[in-house]
XYZ file of C-alpha atoms in Angstrom:
675
model
C -16.796 -23.694 13.791
C -15.340 -25.669 16.630
C -13.779 -28.979 15.500
C -14.059 -32.021 17.813
C -10.802 -33.981 17.594
C -10.579 -37.568 18.780
C -7.728 -39.999 18.990
C -7.245 -43.542 20.335
C -6.062 -43.517 23.967
C -3.803 -46.406 25.125
C -4.813 -45.978 28.747
C -7.799 -44.671 30.691
C -5.588 -42.254 32.567
C -4.354 -40.686 29.333
C -7.914 -40.437 28.015
C -8.913 -38.622 31.238
C -6.029 -36.280 30.792
C -6.988 -35.415 27.174
C -10.593 -34.718 28.288
C -9.832 -32.780 31.333
C -6.647 -31.158 30.573
C -6.567 -30.416 26.902
C -10.164 -29.299 26.539
C -10.423 -29.087 22.695
C -8.158 -31.665 21.354
C -4.578 -30.516 22.005
C -2.649 -33.009 24.259
C 0.098 -35.313 24.501
C 1.821 -36.974 21.601
C -0.252 -39.004 19.275
C -0.127 -40.735 15.879
C 1.249 -38.346 13.154
C 4.390 -36.641 12.102
C 6.790 -35.278 14.734
C 8.721 -31.938 14.758
C 11.511 -30.950 17.168
C 11.874 -27.419 18.220
C 15.320 -26.954 19.823
C 17.397 -23.803 20.459
C 20.361 -25.790 22.062
C 22.362 -25.927 18.801
C 21.877 -22.186 18.002
C 19.198 -20.104 16.257
C 18.322 -19.396 12.699
C 18.056 -16.063 11.024
C 16.954 -12.919 12.812
C 13.384 -11.942 12.224
C 12.994 -8.435 10.856
C 9.139 -7.958 11.005
C 5.997 -7.892 8.981
C 4.894 -4.724 7.259
C 2.835 -3.061 4.564
C 3.237 -0.359 1.937
C 1.496 2.979 1.572
C 2.083 4.234 -1.849
C 3.099 2.793 -5.152
C 0.811 4.587 -5.581
C -1.592 6.849 -3.822
C -3.109 3.909 -2.095
C -3.946 5.723 1.083
C -5.385 8.702 -0.737
C -8.860 8.500 0.704
C -7.789 7.624 4.218
C -6.863 11.087 5.255
C -10.448 12.390 4.447
C -12.151 10.197 6.973
C -13.731 12.036 9.868
C -12.955 11.090 13.480
C -13.435 8.683 15.161
C -13.324 6.526 12.087
C -9.998 7.593 10.876
C -8.231 6.770 14.208
C -10.106 3.400 14.414
C -8.621 2.460 10.997
C -5.182 3.479 12.050
C -5.491 1.471 15.371
C -6.360 -1.647 13.403
C -3.223 -1.166 11.345
C -0.671 -0.104 13.830
C -1.687 -0.273 17.462
C 0.182 -3.093 19.234
C -2.028 -5.989 20.364
C -5.109 -4.629 18.661
C -5.263 -5.692 15.096
C -2.559 -6.030 12.479
C 0.026 -4.656 14.839
C 2.498 -4.018 11.974
C 6.155 -3.953 12.585
C 7.112 -2.041 9.463
C 5.571 0.866 7.454
C 6.970 1.399 3.907
C 5.979 4.592 2.191
C 6.403 5.982 -1.307
C 8.821 8.871 -1.642
C 6.383 10.868 -3.931
C 7.891 11.928 -7.195
C 4.900 13.488 -9.037
C 4.398 10.521 -11.350
C 1.854 7.791 -11.683
C 2.812 4.785 -9.454
C -0.205 2.400 -9.761
C -3.376 4.108 -8.558
C -2.377 7.702 -8.678
C 0.417 10.108 -8.271
C 1.941 11.343 -5.010
C 3.412 14.715 -4.619
C 7.175 15.282 -4.415
C 8.796 17.300 -1.591
C 10.719 19.004 -4.398
C 8.578 19.595 -7.489
C 11.365 21.863 -8.823
C 15.101 22.122 -8.048
C 14.718 25.304 -5.917
C 11.577 24.054 -4.204
C 11.294 22.266 -0.831
C 8.115 21.479 1.048
C 7.943 18.658 3.525
C 4.202 18.981 4.176
C 2.882 17.720 0.905
C 0.895 14.643 0.508
C -0.091 12.360 3.470
C 2.817 9.998 3.941
C 4.384 12.311 6.592
C 1.124 12.278 8.549
C 0.720 8.495 8.071
C 4.226 7.798 9.463
C 3.616 10.014 12.486
C 0.293 8.269 13.238
C 2.099 4.928 12.891
C 4.800 6.012 15.333
C 2.270 7.578 17.705
C 0.761 4.140 18.065
C 3.945 2.110 17.893
C 7.057 4.084 18.632
C 9.163 0.875 17.701
C 7.720 0.573 14.192
C 10.309 0.537 11.392
C 10.093 3.173 8.568
C 11.193 2.606 4.886
C 11.197 5.147 2.016
C 11.276 4.103 -1.581
C 10.903 6.232 -4.808
C 8.674 5.019 -7.696
C 9.098 8.230 -9.773
C 11.183 11.360 -9.660
C 10.560 15.037 -10.582
C 11.745 15.909 -13.999
C 14.682 18.125 -12.820
C 16.434 15.018 -11.339
C 17.064 13.703 -14.842
C 17.655 17.083 -16.515
C 15.398 16.231 -19.236
C 16.031 12.453 -19.490
C 13.681 9.750 -18.142
C 16.467 8.295 -15.990
C 17.535 9.214 -12.456
C 21.202 7.930 -12.593
C 22.830 10.262 -15.143
C 23.554 12.704 -12.296
C 23.797 10.496 -9.213
C 24.765 13.359 -6.974
C 21.551 15.090 -7.752
C 19.447 12.053 -7.029
C 21.312 11.463 -3.846
C 20.814 15.044 -2.739
C 17.118 14.621 -3.435
C 16.734 11.434 -1.337
C 18.945 12.743 1.507
C 16.780 15.873 1.568
C 13.709 13.692 2.124
C 15.286 11.726 4.907
C 16.581 14.948 6.588
C 13.188 16.602 6.073
C 11.454 13.672 7.752
C 13.491 14.303 10.933
C 13.595 18.138 10.829
C 9.970 18.757 10.306
C 8.369 15.577 11.673
C 10.798 14.090 14.090
C 10.776 10.932 12.093
C 13.775 8.577 11.869
C 13.878 6.673 8.606
C 15.310 3.239 9.132
C 15.749 1.926 5.616
C 15.958 3.509 2.151
C 15.318 1.915 -1.193
C 16.771 2.602 -4.653
C 14.042 2.719 -7.369
C 11.029 0.514 -7.249
C 11.119 -2.431 -9.616
C 13.455 -0.566 -12.008
C 17.204 -0.770 -12.688
C 19.734 -0.150 -10.003
C 23.026 1.726 -10.413
C 26.089 0.616 -8.316
C 27.670 3.971 -8.494
C 24.513 5.696 -7.227
C 24.106 3.195 -4.248
C 27.713 3.690 -3.162
C 27.312 7.425 -3.331
C 24.089 7.292 -1.377
C 25.819 5.303 1.378
C 28.759 7.815 1.458
C 26.411 10.748 1.614
C 24.235 9.162 4.276
C 27.152 8.684 6.472
C 28.487 12.219 5.778
C 25.138 13.605 6.944
C 25.153 11.643 10.214
C 22.796 9.032 8.890
C 24.720 6.033 9.531
C 21.716 4.295 11.050
C 19.739 4.362 7.787
C 20.134 1.038 6.126
C 20.071 0.443 2.280
C 17.742 -2.122 0.576
C 18.448 -3.185 -3.011
C 16.930 -3.541 -5.439
C 13.208 -3.986 -4.847
C 12.823 -5.927 -7.988
C 14.084 -9.531 -8.559
C 16.826 -11.573 -6.781
C 19.068 -11.069 -9.804
C 21.049 -9.298 -11.023
C 21.583 -7.580 -7.598
C 22.700 -10.782 -5.874
C 25.359 -11.652 -8.533
C 26.666 -8.050 -8.543
C 27.003 -8.067 -4.779
C 29.125 -11.214 -5.004
C 31.597 -9.707 -7.545
C 31.617 -6.029 -6.256
C 32.985 -6.103 -2.686
C 32.425 -2.311 -2.239
C 28.732 -2.651 -3.180
C 28.473 -5.623 -0.893
C 29.738 -3.441 1.931
C 27.053 -0.830 1.586
C 23.944 -2.898 0.844
C 22.268 -4.191 4.022
C 19.170 -6.019 2.681
C 18.262 -7.719 -0.576
C 14.663 -7.056 -1.271
C 12.815 -9.032 -3.820
C 9.222 -8.571 -5.053
C 6.672 -11.350 -5.329
C 9.371 -14.111 -4.954
C 6.773 -16.921 -4.842
C 8.311 -17.972 -1.459
C 11.592 -18.937 -3.193
C 15.114 -17.391 -3.169
C 18.173 -18.082 -5.459
C 21.590 -19.557 -4.608
C 23.422 -16.161 -5.270
C 21.186 -14.360 -2.705
C 22.016 -16.917 -0.069
C 25.772 -16.747 -0.865
C 25.830 -12.977 -0.179
C 24.863 -13.731 3.509
C 22.728 -10.636 3.465
C 19.304 -10.276 4.993
C 16.641 -11.367 2.429
C 13.286 -9.769 2.415
C 10.108 -10.085 0.373
C 10.106 -6.278 0.248
C 6.778 -6.133 -1.655
C 4.403 -9.158 -1.800
C 0.714 -10.083 -1.568
C -1.070 -7.541 -3.767
C -4.235 -9.721 -3.775
C -7.932 -9.030 -3.406
C -8.661 -9.027 0.310
C -11.270 -11.736 0.599
C -10.697 -15.150 2.157
C -8.512 -16.228 -0.738
C -6.407 -13.153 -0.285
C -6.187 -14.065 3.455
C -5.128 -17.610 2.511
C -2.352 -16.192 0.163
C -1.135 -13.955 2.952
C -1.198 -16.736 5.637
C 0.816 -19.003 3.269
C 3.517 -16.592 2.252
C 4.009 -15.168 5.799
C 5.375 -18.531 6.741
C 6.697 -19.948 3.562
C 8.758 -16.951 2.579
C 10.981 -18.069 5.435
C 10.450 -21.804 5.291
C 11.235 -21.958 1.522
C 13.187 -18.838 0.958
C 14.852 -17.781 4.159
C 13.242 -14.377 3.916
C 13.056 -12.643 7.274
C 10.533 -9.947 6.416
C 7.444 -9.763 4.246
C 5.810 -6.503 3.240
C 2.394 -6.333 1.886
C 1.211 -4.104 -0.963
C -0.801 -2.474 0.161
C -1.503 -1.191 3.661
C -5.151 -0.191 3.168
C -7.340 -0.041 0.197
C -8.096 3.621 0.414
C -8.477 4.475 -3.336
C -11.407 4.217 -5.624
C -12.149 0.496 -6.079
C -12.435 0.636 -9.803
C -8.864 1.761 -10.129
C -6.269 -1.052 -10.848
C -5.904 -3.626 -8.172
C -9.039 -2.537 -6.200
C -9.215 -3.877 -2.571
C -5.715 -5.178 -2.613
C -5.010 -3.981 0.872
C -4.935 -5.621 4.249
C -8.227 -3.827 4.935
C -10.627 -1.529 3.052
C -11.294 2.158 3.692
C -12.608 3.681 0.484
C -15.561 5.650 1.705
C -14.524 8.767 3.712
C -17.837 10.441 2.802
C -19.755 7.773 4.700
C -17.178 6.690 7.302
C -17.593 3.099 6.323
C -14.646 0.857 6.398
C -14.063 -3.033 6.643
C -11.668 -4.941 8.681
C -10.874 -7.692 6.206
C -9.494 -11.166 7.005
C -5.888 -10.359 6.190
C -5.748 -8.056 9.198
C -6.364 -11.002 11.421
C -4.040 -13.326 9.571
C -1.278 -10.698 10.068
C -2.071 -10.684 13.790
C -1.223 -14.336 14.154
C 2.485 -13.348 13.609
C 2.713 -9.684 14.569
C 1.105 -9.820 17.973
C 3.420 -12.622 19.115
C 6.786 -11.696 17.555
C 9.004 -8.582 17.363
C 11.855 -7.547 15.059
C 14.970 -8.890 16.762
C 13.475 -12.279 17.568
C 15.073 -15.293 15.849
C 13.636 -18.136 13.898
C 14.453 -21.606 15.249
C 16.571 -23.929 12.924
C 13.932 -26.383 11.849
C 12.509 -27.496 8.446
C 9.030 -25.966 8.672
C 7.248 -28.143 6.122
C 4.329 -30.136 7.443
C 4.194 -33.821 6.328
C 0.547 -33.422 5.247
C 1.141 -30.025 3.554
C 1.310 -26.581 4.916
C 4.063 -25.031 7.093
C 5.123 -23.736 10.423
C 7.716 -21.342 11.750
C 8.958 -21.086 15.351
C 10.553 -17.953 16.756
C 12.089 -16.912 20.211
C 13.190 -13.781 21.836
C 16.159 -15.619 23.357
C 14.640 -14.928 26.769
C 12.506 -18.027 27.045
C 9.545 -16.907 24.974
C 8.463 -19.155 22.129
C 5.943 -18.505 19.283
C 4.796 -21.165 16.731
C 2.723 -20.122 13.690
C 1.133 -22.981 11.684
C -0.700 -22.710 8.346
C -2.491 -25.379 6.286
C -3.690 -23.308 3.365
C -4.859 -25.397 0.340
C -3.741 -24.450 -3.146
C -7.010 -23.013 -4.611
C -7.718 -21.074 -1.423
C -4.291 -19.433 -1.185
C -3.428 -18.132 -4.677
C -1.750 -14.838 -4.722
C -2.070 -12.476 -7.655
C 1.500 -13.426 -8.666
C 3.480 -15.520 -9.402
C 1.612 -18.478 -10.634
C 1.306 -21.168 -7.853
C 2.415 -24.738 -8.606
C -0.111 -27.402 -7.464
C 0.301 -28.948 -4.077
C -1.924 -30.889 -1.740
C -2.785 -30.336 1.960
C -4.606 -32.953 4.063
C -6.015 -33.061 7.617
C -3.148 -34.234 9.871
C -1.871 -34.639 13.318
C 1.273 -32.839 14.187
C 3.399 -33.609 17.260
C 5.813 -31.012 18.522
C 8.760 -31.878 20.875
C 10.106 -28.935 22.730
C 13.814 -29.163 23.535
C 16.568 -27.021 24.826
C 15.309 -24.038 26.899
C 11.719 -24.853 25.873
C 11.555 -28.262 27.448
C 10.189 -26.977 30.777
C 7.293 -24.983 29.346
C 4.045 -26.140 30.862
C 1.415 -24.207 28.776
C 1.095 -22.382 25.518
C -1.635 -19.824 24.616
C -3.508 -20.624 21.463
C -5.068 -18.434 18.780
C -6.997 -19.947 15.740
C -8.306 -18.868 12.448
C -10.328 -21.073 10.034
C -11.119 -19.663 6.607
C -14.395 -20.703 5.123
C -14.971 -20.570 1.386
C -18.385 -22.082 0.973
C -20.038 -19.641 3.508
C -19.303 -16.375 5.252
C -18.461 -18.400 8.305
C -14.728 -17.739 8.799
C -13.457 -17.878 12.313
C -10.795 -15.263 12.599
C -8.163 -14.844 15.267
C -10.127 -16.579 18.072
C -8.472 -17.281 21.383
C -8.860 -20.945 22.460
C -8.127 -22.775 25.734
C -4.330 -22.892 26.400
C -2.644 -26.152 25.530
C -0.801 -28.089 28.292
C 2.619 -29.308 27.343
C 3.194 -32.998 28.309
C 6.902 -33.611 29.212
C 8.014 -31.190 26.549
C 5.584 -32.191 23.813
C 1.989 -31.787 22.626
C -0.052 -32.818 19.453
C -2.438 -30.912 17.431
C -5.045 -32.017 14.942
C -4.828 -29.759 11.922
C -7.697 -29.342 9.348
C -7.083 -27.565 6.023
C -7.173 -23.745 5.625
C -6.417 -23.114 9.302
C -3.900 -20.847 11.026
C -2.756 -21.556 14.587
C -0.527 -19.474 16.806
C 0.859 -21.177 20.007
C 2.812 -18.878 22.219
C 4.139 -18.180 25.681
C 2.990 -14.606 25.343
C -0.244 -13.699 26.961
C -0.516 -10.204 25.476
C -2.570 -10.991 22.302
C -5.902 -9.205 21.866
C -8.605 -9.096 19.224
C -9.941 -5.642 19.714
C -12.984 -4.232 17.992
C -14.309 -0.832 17.615
C -18.098 0.021 17.343
C -19.521 -0.820 13.970
C -18.658 1.923 11.411
C -21.564 3.550 9.515
C -23.065 1.572 6.612
C -21.669 2.020 3.202
C -23.016 4.826 1.010
C -22.264 5.865 -2.591
C -20.385 9.023 -3.264
C -22.700 12.099 -2.722
C -24.737 12.718 -5.871
C -24.454 16.454 -5.257
C -20.892 17.443 -4.396
C -19.277 20.906 -4.108
C -15.866 22.191 -3.193
C -14.880 25.864 -3.343
C -11.439 25.139 -2.042
C -11.794 28.081 0.428
C -9.431 26.847 3.200
C -6.822 29.117 4.662
C -4.581 26.417 6.391
C -5.485 23.038 4.924
C -4.385 19.996 6.920
C -3.245 18.386 3.646
C -1.989 19.740 0.343
C -4.635 18.037 -1.693
C -8.476 18.557 -1.789
C -10.600 15.814 -0.358
C -11.585 12.997 -2.657
C -9.788 14.201 -5.705
C -7.483 11.349 -6.926
C -4.721 12.685 -9.171
C -3.853 10.230 -12.010
C -1.214 12.411 -13.846
C 0.101 15.635 -12.364
C -0.514 16.986 -8.946
C -3.391 19.141 -7.931
C -2.737 21.338 -4.726
C -4.512 23.934 -2.684
C -3.257 27.329 -3.785
C -3.408 30.888 -2.506
C -3.939 33.160 -5.545
C -2.490 36.357 -4.031
C -2.875 38.320 -7.255
C -6.628 37.773 -7.329
C -8.575 40.423 -5.368
C -11.994 38.797 -5.888
C -13.625 35.388 -5.524
C -10.662 33.250 -6.520
C -8.086 33.707 -3.854
C -8.103 30.077 -2.661
C -8.059 27.590 -5.566
C -6.853 24.214 -6.631
C -3.760 24.362 -8.891
C -2.047 21.824 -11.074
C 1.571 22.254 -10.305
C 3.703 19.760 -12.286
C 5.069 21.578 -15.250
C 7.502 18.944 -16.695
C 6.871 15.275 -17.350
C 8.320 13.429 -14.290
C 10.796 10.470 -14.599
C 8.055 7.884 -14.895
C 7.432 4.448 -13.584
C 4.697 3.591 -15.914
C 3.235 5.366 -18.917
C 1.799 8.523 -17.532
C -0.551 10.471 -19.647
C 0.658 13.517 -21.696
C -2.215 15.504 -20.070
C -2.836 15.921 -16.252
C -5.940 14.586 -14.692
C -7.585 14.220 -11.309
C -10.783 12.016 -10.923
C -13.426 12.234 -8.259
C -16.885 10.748 -7.504
C -18.660 7.519 -8.319
C -17.687 5.239 -11.158
C -21.256 4.201 -11.651
C -22.375 7.710 -12.622
C -24.215 7.900 -15.887
C -26.103 11.152 -16.127
C -24.383 14.100 -14.507
C -23.562 17.852 -14.750
C -20.047 19.046 -14.016
C -19.353 22.687 -13.373
C -15.956 24.356 -12.594
C -14.393 27.700 -12.772
C -11.049 27.415 -14.765
C -8.091 29.666 -15.179
C -5.457 28.858 -17.972
C -2.018 30.234 -17.038
C -0.135 29.059 -20.040
C -0.466 31.343 -23.081
C -0.844 30.290 -26.623
C -1.122 26.472 -26.224
C -2.366 26.126 -22.655
C -5.658 24.374 -22.115
C -7.887 22.830 -19.442
C -10.874 20.353 -19.401
C -13.676 19.174 -17.193
C -15.006 15.631 -17.878
C -17.593 12.939 -17.025
C -18.006 9.251 -17.493
C -14.163 8.877 -17.118
C -13.450 5.167 -17.279
C -9.853 4.635 -16.480
C -6.893 5.680 -14.262
C -3.863 4.367 -12.545
C -1.382 2.533 -14.709
C -3.950 2.472 -17.562
C -4.431 6.294 -17.469
C -3.153 6.804 -21.066
C -6.104 4.801 -22.462
C -8.806 6.835 -20.525
C -11.988 7.433 -22.315
C -14.927 9.693 -21.281
C -16.528 12.854 -22.292
C -13.973 15.676 -22.231
C -14.815 19.393 -22.606
C -11.660 21.264 -23.404
C -10.938 24.970 -23.799
C -7.561 26.404 -24.954
C -5.706 29.782 -24.577
C -5.929 30.203 -28.337
C -9.680 30.797 -28.142
C -10.832 27.330 -29.313
C -12.636 24.474 -27.729
C -13.018 20.753 -28.386
C -15.132 17.865 -27.233
C -13.395 14.529 -27.208
C -14.177 11.000 -26.051
C -10.625 10.389 -24.887
C -8.095 11.981 -22.577
C -5.430 12.024 -25.339
C -7.668 14.460 -27.206
C -7.536 12.442 -30.555
C -11.210 11.324 -30.880
C -12.812 14.683 -31.562
C -16.565 14.880 -31.310
C -16.959 18.607 -31.725
C -14.778 21.692 -32.051
C -14.997 25.302 -32.574
C -14.293 28.838 -31.199
C -14.842 29.837 -27.613
C -13.153 33.165 -27.133
C -11.323 31.874 -23.962
C -7.930 33.249 -23.157
C -5.335 32.683 -20.580
C -5.137 34.663 -17.309
C -8.949 35.054 -17.055
C -11.489 33.041 -15.158
C -14.284 31.225 -17.074
C -17.029 28.835 -16.037
C -17.341 25.506 -17.783
C -20.394 23.314 -17.586
C -20.692 19.853 -18.990
C -24.122 18.104 -19.134
C -24.289 14.360 -19.949
C -27.746 12.794 -20.390
C -28.188 9.407 -21.822
C -26.349 9.346 -25.257
C -26.273 13.128 -25.545
C -23.889 15.807 -24.099
C -23.791 19.606 -24.158
C -21.555 22.245 -22.858
C -21.878 25.839 -21.439
C -19.277 28.591 -21.268
C -19.996 31.223 -18.598
C -23.543 30.042 -18.290
C -24.291 30.243 -22.068
C -24.592 27.255 -24.418
C -21.365 26.777 -26.425
C -22.151 23.283 -28.002
C -24.963 20.796 -27.756
C -26.412 17.514 -28.946
C -23.149 15.714 -29.153
C -23.864 12.067 -29.424
C -22.166 9.833 -26.793
C -21.726 6.088 -27.349
C -19.064 4.946 -25.008
C -18.189 4.766 -22.039
C -21.617 4.300 -20.459
C -20.545 5.378 -16.861
C -17.517 6.756 -14.956
C -16.035 9.510 -12.625
C -15.923 13.164 -13.054
C -12.577 14.809 -13.633
C -10.586 17.956 -14.131
C -7.200 18.398 -15.849
C -4.906 20.201 -18.222
C -3.679 19.831 -21.856
C -0.179 19.339 -20.832
C 2.184 19.637 -17.830
C 1.274 23.241 -17.089
C 0.037 25.582 -14.387
C -3.690 25.881 -14.309
C -6.238 26.696 -11.504
C -9.703 25.421 -10.666
C -12.392 26.818 -8.372
C -15.915 26.148 -7.355
C -16.121 22.632 -8.441
C -19.686 21.136 -8.521
C -20.937 17.865 -9.741
C -24.550 16.711 -9.764
C -25.465 13.186 -10.707
C -29.023 12.143 -11.598
């Protein structure tokens, strides 16, 4: 909604200038607070860019399954310069086979003698980002590690040379197999750091010709890393960036004393409606204004995971329906554009207190070559709450702000203007709209600011709000879905739409099978990883529609582990992600010892039925699970094995497959039909 701004004019000539020259209420100085932007006395900190995280975990899982042109459209909105979010930084998870929030991501080294740099989708995503913006910065960070790194212990630092070898292999593999140069490497997401490990990592990077790779520590809190850097000169020498998570726009004295770059290396993590956009607008400015942070990186890049998993729709945009092609460009994309389309890493902040007198904030940046960008936000408290930390109360009021341009900016005549206004009472938000340029009057101009607005004023004329044709309408997951996994050269290691929650399920060529099961899906993690959260003791991959109630799941299964091996198929699965250990549902298990069980939980403790099945390892069998209302039944190889089991809870959920433990097992000819 266009806002008419009026002010008292001391002279008719000035009124005429306002009406004819400023168009929509920007003009010469007026009543209100004044702010001076001057580069004559030097510049502030160097700007390092705005970015987002894919991973931590499996947050881009469904993106890869989109068909063209929709997949490329989504990628354009994220990465293409002067198009949408135009991100400067992409941070990805270095998959470690463990649960890292909304799923597991596969490691490039499941086992010590195993290397494969084509697993998962982060390689692909980094290449797609680079294709659109060759200047984008790439960061790698592990959440979990394969078991062999810790040699049986849930800890990656007992053998630092092993962990360093593993991480360096990932960086070298990125270059060798994908021509990707990694710019920054992290330590261990939101977990303890180890000084000896960090020093050895720097030494080994340099030894391998990777001097350009910078180290971020410790992707947790400001302390204790800041204090340790102050007392350990050798560690201070090798750490380039202090990265803090969810800092609430504040830093600590020790972090400033280190004189290191300070980043909000993970932030946002908020539902991507207008309040999420308000959160993002506020912290993009105030992380620097309050905390001297020169980069802010959002978790997560794109909500491409089943929405009922933890932190559903906490991405800059939403793309969780590859089966329909539907996606949604959410408001945070355009809030991002207010900064990213008019700045670049290497620009510098101006030295100015960016607090607005009536509440809100502004930052001003320059490339040192005469260009100037000012970003203003006036987000109110209740409309800008992030998921964490708690936000202390503050007030924002409508206000007039007058900016005086000094130094090299004094002779600027006009500034381009981009504007967003978030609406919370209606779906009437105005997002990233270009307004008439503002004329600068003898080095100054005034702006009437309402609440919950974002303005960008800039010398750059390259900004664009691009839009693709409307994507297809949303559709639920297909109620009749089949996958026989018969693909000789799959583009990705994982089958479409399966979302691994513990373990890793990969396409597999079963060379020993002469019949119908040459191409299968195999669970490949055989030892519990070094975990980030409480992974289940069983492996599980979910698929489908969380709202399913009545369904039939059929799958061919092959137990590879003798004696105590086992597999399951399941329906009405109600949990995943960081809560995977508490998952309930209807689980139909068969074991290599010839028994079966029906349980109402993944842990296998709540037994509803058990008996003999005759199933053995190293043989294919077909399991069928029928769930109708409050009753369930199971078939083995097409014949009834158990029936009339009463089901009380849960009332709905996904379908799933999995194994009794971390063990090899294969699946084929998966079919789910919901009614």
